[in-house]
Tab-separated table of C-alpha atoms in Angstrom:
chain	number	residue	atom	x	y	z
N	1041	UNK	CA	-6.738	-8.108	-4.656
N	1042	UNK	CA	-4.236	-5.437	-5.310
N	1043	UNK	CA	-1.514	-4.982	-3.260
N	1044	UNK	CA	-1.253	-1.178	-2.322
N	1045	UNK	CA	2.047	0.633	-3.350
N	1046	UNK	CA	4.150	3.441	-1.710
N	1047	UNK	CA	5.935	6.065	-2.818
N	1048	UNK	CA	8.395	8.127	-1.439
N	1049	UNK	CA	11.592	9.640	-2.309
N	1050	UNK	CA	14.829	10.168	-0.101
N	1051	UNK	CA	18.061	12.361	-0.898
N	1052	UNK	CA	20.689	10.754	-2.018
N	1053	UNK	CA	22.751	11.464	1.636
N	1054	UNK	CA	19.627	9.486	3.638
N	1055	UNK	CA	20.221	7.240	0.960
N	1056	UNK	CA	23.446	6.286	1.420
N	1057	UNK	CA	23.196	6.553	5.667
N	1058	UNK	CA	19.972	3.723	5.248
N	1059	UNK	CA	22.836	1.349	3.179
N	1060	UNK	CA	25.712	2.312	5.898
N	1061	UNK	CA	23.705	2.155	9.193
N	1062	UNK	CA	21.203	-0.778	8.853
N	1063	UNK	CA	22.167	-3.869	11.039
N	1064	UNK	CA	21.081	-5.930	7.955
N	1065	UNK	CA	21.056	-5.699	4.106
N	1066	UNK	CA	17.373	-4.694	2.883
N	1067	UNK	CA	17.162	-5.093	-1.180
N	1068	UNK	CA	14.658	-2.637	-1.171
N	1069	UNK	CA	17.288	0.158	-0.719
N	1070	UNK	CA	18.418	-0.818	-3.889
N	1071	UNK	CA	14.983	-0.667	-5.795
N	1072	UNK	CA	15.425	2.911	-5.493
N	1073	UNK	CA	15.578	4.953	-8.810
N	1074	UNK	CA	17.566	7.635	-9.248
N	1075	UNK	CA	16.143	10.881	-10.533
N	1076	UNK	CA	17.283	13.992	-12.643
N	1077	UNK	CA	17.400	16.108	-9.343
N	1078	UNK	CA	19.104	13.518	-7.449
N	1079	UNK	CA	17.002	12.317	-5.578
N	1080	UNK	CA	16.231	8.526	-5.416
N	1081	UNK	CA	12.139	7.126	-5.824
N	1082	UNK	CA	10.921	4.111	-4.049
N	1083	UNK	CA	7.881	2.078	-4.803
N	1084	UNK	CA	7.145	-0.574	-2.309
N	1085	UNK	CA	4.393	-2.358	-1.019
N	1086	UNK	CA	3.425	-2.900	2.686
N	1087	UNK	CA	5.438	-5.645	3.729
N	1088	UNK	CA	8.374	-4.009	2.099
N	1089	UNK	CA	8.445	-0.789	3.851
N	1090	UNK	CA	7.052	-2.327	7.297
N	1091	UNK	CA	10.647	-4.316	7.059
N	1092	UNK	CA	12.665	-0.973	6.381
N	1093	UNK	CA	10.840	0.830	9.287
N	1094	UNK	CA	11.647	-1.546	11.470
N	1095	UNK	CA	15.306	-2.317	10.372
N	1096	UNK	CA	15.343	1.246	10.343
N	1097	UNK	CA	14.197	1.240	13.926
N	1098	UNK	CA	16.656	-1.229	15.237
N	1099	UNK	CA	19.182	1.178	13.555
N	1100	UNK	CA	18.557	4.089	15.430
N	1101	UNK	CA	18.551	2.406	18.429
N	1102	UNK	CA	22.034	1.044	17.939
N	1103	UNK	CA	23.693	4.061	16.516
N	1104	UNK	CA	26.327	5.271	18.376
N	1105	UNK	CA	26.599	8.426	16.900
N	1106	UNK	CA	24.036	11.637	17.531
N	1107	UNK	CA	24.394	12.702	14.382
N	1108	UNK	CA	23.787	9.790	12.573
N	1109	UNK	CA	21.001	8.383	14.678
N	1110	UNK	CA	19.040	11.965	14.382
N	1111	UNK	CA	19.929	11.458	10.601
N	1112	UNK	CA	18.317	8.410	10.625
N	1113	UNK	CA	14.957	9.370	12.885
N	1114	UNK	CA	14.550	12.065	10.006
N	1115	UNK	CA	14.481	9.175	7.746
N	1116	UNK	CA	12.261	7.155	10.164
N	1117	UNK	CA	9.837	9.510	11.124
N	1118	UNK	CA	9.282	10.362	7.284
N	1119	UNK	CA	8.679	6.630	6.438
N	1120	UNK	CA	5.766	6.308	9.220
N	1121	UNK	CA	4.539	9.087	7.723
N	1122	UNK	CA	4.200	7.660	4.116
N	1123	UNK	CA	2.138	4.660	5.639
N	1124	UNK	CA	-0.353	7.425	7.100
């Protein structure tokens, strides 16, 4: 069986707040690839993105700035969206 794939894209700013604000270091943030526009593209499969969300989660939970923790629901909410 093939595994299904995901693909999303996130600026290079939600980018950079996943790799500053998660509680622990996902590789996946690194499989993004950078394109001409600047924006990065991910391709991940289920289990993959399931463990963002949810480190992403725990994030927001934790943040202890506004800000940065509505920053990150942006990213959050657009990530439960992609598995839709």
């Amino acid at each position: 069986m093939i595994e299904r794939r995901y693909r999303f894209t996130l600026t290079k700013h939600q980018v950079e707040d996943l790799k500053k604000n998660l509680l622990v270091d996902i590789d996946t943030i690194s499989s993004g690839i950078e394109q001409p526009n600047g924006t990065y593209q991910f391709d991940l499969g289920y289990e993959d993105l399931e463990d963002l969300i949810e480190n992403l989660a725990a994030a927001c939970n934790h943040a202890e700035d506004e800000k940065v923790e509505a920053r990150l629901e942006t990213i959050y909410e657009k990530l439960t969206k992609v598995l839709d």
